[in-house]
XYZ file of N, CA and C in Angstrom:
327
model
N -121.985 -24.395 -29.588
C -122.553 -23.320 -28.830
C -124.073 -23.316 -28.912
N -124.775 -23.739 -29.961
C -126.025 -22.987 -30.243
C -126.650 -24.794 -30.702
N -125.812 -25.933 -30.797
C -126.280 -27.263 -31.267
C -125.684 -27.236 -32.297
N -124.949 -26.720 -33.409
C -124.404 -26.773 -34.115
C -123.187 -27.268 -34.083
N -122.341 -27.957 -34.571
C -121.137 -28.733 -34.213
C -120.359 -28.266 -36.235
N -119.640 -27.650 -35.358
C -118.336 -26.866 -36.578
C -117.230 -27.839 -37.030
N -117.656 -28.188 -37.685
C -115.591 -29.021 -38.120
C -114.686 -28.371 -38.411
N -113.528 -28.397 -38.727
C -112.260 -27.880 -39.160
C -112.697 -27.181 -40.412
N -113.786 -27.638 -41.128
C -113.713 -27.180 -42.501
C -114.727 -25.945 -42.954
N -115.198 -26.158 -41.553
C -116.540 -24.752 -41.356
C -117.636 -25.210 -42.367
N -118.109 -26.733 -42.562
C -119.315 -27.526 -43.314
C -120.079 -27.700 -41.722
N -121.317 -27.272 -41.598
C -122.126 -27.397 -40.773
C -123.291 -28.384 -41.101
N -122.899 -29.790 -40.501
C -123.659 -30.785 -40.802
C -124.788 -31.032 -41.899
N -123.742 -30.696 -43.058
C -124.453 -30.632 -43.963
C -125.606 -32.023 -44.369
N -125.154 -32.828 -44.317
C -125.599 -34.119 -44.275
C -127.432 -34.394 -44.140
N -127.633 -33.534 -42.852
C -129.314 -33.617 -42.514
C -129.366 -32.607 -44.057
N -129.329 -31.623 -44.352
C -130.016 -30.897 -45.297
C -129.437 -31.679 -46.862
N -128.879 -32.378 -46.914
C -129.126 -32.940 -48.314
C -128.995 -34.338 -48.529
N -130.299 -34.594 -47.379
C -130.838 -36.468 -47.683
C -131.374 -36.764 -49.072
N -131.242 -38.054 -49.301
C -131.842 -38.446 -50.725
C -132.857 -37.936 -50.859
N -133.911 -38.566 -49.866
C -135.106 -37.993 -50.036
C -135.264 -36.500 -50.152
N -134.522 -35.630 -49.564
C -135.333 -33.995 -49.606
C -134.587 -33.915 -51.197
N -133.286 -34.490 -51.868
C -132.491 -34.048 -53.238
C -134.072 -34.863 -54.263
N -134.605 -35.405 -53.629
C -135.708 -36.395 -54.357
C -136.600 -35.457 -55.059
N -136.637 -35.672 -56.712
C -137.253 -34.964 -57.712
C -138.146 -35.565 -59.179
N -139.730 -35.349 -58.877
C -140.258 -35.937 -59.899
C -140.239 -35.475 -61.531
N -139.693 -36.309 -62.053
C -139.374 -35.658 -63.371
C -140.440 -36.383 -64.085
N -141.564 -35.435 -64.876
C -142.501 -35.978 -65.971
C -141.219 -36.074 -67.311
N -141.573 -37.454 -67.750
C -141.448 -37.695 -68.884
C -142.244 -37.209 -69.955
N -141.634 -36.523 -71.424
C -142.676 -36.402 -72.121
C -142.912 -37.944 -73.314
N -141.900 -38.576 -73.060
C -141.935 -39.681 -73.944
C -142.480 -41.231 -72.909
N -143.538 -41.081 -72.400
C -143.802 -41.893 -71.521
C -145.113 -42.289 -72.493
N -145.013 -43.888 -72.170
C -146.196 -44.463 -73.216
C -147.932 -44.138 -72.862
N -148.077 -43.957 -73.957
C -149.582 -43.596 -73.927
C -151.065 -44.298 -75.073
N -151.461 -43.981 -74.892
C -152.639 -44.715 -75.709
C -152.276 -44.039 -77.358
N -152.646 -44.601 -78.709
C -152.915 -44.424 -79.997
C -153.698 -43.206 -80.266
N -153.013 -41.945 -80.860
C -154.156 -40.694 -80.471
C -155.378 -41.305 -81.630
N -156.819 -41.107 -81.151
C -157.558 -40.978 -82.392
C -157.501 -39.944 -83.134
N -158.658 -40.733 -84.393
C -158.913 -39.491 -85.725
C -159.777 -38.486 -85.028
N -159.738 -37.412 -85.057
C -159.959 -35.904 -85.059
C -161.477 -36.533 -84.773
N -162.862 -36.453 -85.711
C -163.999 -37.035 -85.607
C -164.207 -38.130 -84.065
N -163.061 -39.296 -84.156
C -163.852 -40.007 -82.759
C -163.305 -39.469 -81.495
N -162.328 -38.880 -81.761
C -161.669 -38.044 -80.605
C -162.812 -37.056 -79.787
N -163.577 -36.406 -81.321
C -164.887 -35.543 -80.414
C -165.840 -36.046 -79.943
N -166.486 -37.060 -80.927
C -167.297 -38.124 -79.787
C -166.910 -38.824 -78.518
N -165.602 -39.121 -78.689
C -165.335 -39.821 -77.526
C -165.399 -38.510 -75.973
N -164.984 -37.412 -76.267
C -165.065 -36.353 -75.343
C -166.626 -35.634 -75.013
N -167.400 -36.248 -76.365
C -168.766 -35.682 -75.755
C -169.463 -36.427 -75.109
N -169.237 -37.985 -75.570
C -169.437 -38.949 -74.753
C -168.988 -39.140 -73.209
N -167.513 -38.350 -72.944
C -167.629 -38.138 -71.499
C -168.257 -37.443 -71.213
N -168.030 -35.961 -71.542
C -168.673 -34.803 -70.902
C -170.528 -34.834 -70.442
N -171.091 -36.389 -71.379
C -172.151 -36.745 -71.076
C -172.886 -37.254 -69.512
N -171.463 -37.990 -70.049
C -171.288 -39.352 -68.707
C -170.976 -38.745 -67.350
N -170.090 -37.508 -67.508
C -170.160 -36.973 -66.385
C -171.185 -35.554 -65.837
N -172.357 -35.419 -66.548
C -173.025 -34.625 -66.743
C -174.108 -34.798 -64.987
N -174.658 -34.012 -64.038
C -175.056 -34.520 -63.231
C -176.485 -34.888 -63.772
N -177.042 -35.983 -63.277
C -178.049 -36.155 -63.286
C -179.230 -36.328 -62.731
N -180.879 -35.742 -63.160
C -181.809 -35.221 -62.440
C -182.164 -36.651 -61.610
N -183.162 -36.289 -60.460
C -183.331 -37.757 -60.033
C -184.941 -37.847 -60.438
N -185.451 -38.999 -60.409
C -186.443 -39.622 -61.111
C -187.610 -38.992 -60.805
N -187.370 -38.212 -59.448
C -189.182 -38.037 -59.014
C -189.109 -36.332 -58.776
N -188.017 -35.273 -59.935
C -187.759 -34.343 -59.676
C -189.238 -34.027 -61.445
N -189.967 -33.079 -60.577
C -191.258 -32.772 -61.641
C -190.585 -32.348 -62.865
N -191.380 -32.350 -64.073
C -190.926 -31.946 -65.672
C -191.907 -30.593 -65.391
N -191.173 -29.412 -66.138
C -192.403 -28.468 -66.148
C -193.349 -28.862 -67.313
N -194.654 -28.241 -66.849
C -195.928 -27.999 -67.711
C -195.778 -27.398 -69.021
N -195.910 -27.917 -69.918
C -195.898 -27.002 -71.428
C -196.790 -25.879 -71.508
N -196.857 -25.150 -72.209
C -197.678 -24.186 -72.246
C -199.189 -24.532 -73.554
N -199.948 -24.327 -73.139
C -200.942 -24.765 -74.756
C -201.329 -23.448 -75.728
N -200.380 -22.937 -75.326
C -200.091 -21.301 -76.659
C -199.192 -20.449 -76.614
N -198.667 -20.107 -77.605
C -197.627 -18.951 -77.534
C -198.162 -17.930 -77.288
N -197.502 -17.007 -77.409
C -197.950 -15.445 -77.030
C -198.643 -14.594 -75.800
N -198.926 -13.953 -76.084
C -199.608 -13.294 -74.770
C -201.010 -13.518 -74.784
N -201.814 -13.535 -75.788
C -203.336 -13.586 -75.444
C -203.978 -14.927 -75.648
N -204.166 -15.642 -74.855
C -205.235 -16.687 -75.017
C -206.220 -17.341 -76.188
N -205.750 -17.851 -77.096
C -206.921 -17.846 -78.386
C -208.372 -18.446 -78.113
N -208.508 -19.132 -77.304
C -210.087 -19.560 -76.637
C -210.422 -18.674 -76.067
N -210.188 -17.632 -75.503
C -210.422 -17.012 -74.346
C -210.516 -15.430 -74.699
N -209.336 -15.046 -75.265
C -208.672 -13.554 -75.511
C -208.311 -12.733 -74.624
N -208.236 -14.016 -73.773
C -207.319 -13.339 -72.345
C -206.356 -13.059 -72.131
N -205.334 -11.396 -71.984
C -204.081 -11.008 -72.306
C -203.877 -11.159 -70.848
N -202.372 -11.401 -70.715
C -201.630 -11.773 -69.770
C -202.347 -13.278 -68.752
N -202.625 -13.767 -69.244
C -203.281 -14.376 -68.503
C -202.402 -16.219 -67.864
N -202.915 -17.086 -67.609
C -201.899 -18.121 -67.242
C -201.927 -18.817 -69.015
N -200.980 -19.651 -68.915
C -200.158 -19.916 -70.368
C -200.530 -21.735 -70.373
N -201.711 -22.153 -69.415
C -202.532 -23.068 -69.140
C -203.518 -22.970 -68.826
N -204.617 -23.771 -68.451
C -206.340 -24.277 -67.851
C -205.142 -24.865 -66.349
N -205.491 -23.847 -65.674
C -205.164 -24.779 -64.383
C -205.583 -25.638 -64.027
N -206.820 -25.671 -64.091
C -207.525 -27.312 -63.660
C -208.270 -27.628 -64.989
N -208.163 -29.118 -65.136
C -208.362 -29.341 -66.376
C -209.119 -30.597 -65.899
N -210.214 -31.669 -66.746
C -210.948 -32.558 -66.419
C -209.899 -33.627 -67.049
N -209.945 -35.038 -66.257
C -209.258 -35.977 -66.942
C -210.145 -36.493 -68.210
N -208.535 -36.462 -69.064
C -209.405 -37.491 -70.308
C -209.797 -38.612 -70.482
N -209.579 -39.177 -69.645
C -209.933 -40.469 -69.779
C -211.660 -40.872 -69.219
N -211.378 -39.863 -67.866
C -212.600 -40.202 -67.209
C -213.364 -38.804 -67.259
N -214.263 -38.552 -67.998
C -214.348 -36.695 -67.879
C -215.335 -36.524 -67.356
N -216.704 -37.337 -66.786
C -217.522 -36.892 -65.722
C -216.741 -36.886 -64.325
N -215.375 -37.083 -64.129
C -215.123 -37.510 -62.599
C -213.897 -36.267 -62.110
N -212.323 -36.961 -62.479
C -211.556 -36.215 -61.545
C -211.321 -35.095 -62.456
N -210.535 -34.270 -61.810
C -210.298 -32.662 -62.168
C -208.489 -32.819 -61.320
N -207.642 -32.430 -62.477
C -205.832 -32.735 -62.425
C -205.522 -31.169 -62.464
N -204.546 -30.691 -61.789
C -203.785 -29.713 -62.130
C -202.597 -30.110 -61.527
N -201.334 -30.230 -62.600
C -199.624 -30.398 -62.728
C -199.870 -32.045 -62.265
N -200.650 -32.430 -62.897
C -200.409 -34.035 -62.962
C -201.349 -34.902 -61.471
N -201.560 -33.115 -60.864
C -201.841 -34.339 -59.721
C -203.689 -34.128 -59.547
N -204.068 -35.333 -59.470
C -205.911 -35.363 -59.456
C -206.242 -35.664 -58.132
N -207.436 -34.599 -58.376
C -208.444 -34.482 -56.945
C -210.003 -35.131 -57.603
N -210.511 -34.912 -56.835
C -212.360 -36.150 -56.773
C -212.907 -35.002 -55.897
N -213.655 -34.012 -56.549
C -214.460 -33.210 -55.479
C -215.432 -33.956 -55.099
């Protein structure tokens, strides 16, 4: 009536609903072979050693910040409170009649 085809026994083609494949079931083993556990000690290196390895990493031409050349709030050359926590422009050492650097990068007035 409806596509369904009834047998004598009132089993409605059971057949499509229990193919191998759909009865098909992955069973984890817990006794499935595995590696030698390590000792406690290289077990943690070996995991910090990943967690290293997969750590992202910066790329080469991403800037380092500027250190500061004093703690605290006031300036000891200066006694300047709140003030910057560097010499923004600073003379190169190497060459000190010439360029003038601030965050690495030098200008030539």
């Amino acid at each position: 009536m409806f596509g369904i085809e009834v047998d004598g026994n009132n089993n409605h083609d059971m057949n499509r609903y229990y193919s191998p494949l759909r009865l098909f079931k992955r069973h984890v083993s817990i006794n499935r072979p595995s590696p030698i556990p390590l000792p406690r000690d290289d077990q943690r290196e070996f995991e910090d050693l990943q967690r290293k390895a997969n750590q992202p990493t910066l790329h080469p031409d991403v800037p380092t910040p500027v250190a500061p050349e004093f703690e605290g709030d006031v300036n000891p050359t200066t006694g300047e409170k709140g003030g910057p926590k560097r010499e923004p422009i600073t003379r190169s050492t190497v060459d000190p009649g010439g360029d003038w650097s601030f965050k690495g990068r030098v200008s030539d007035f």
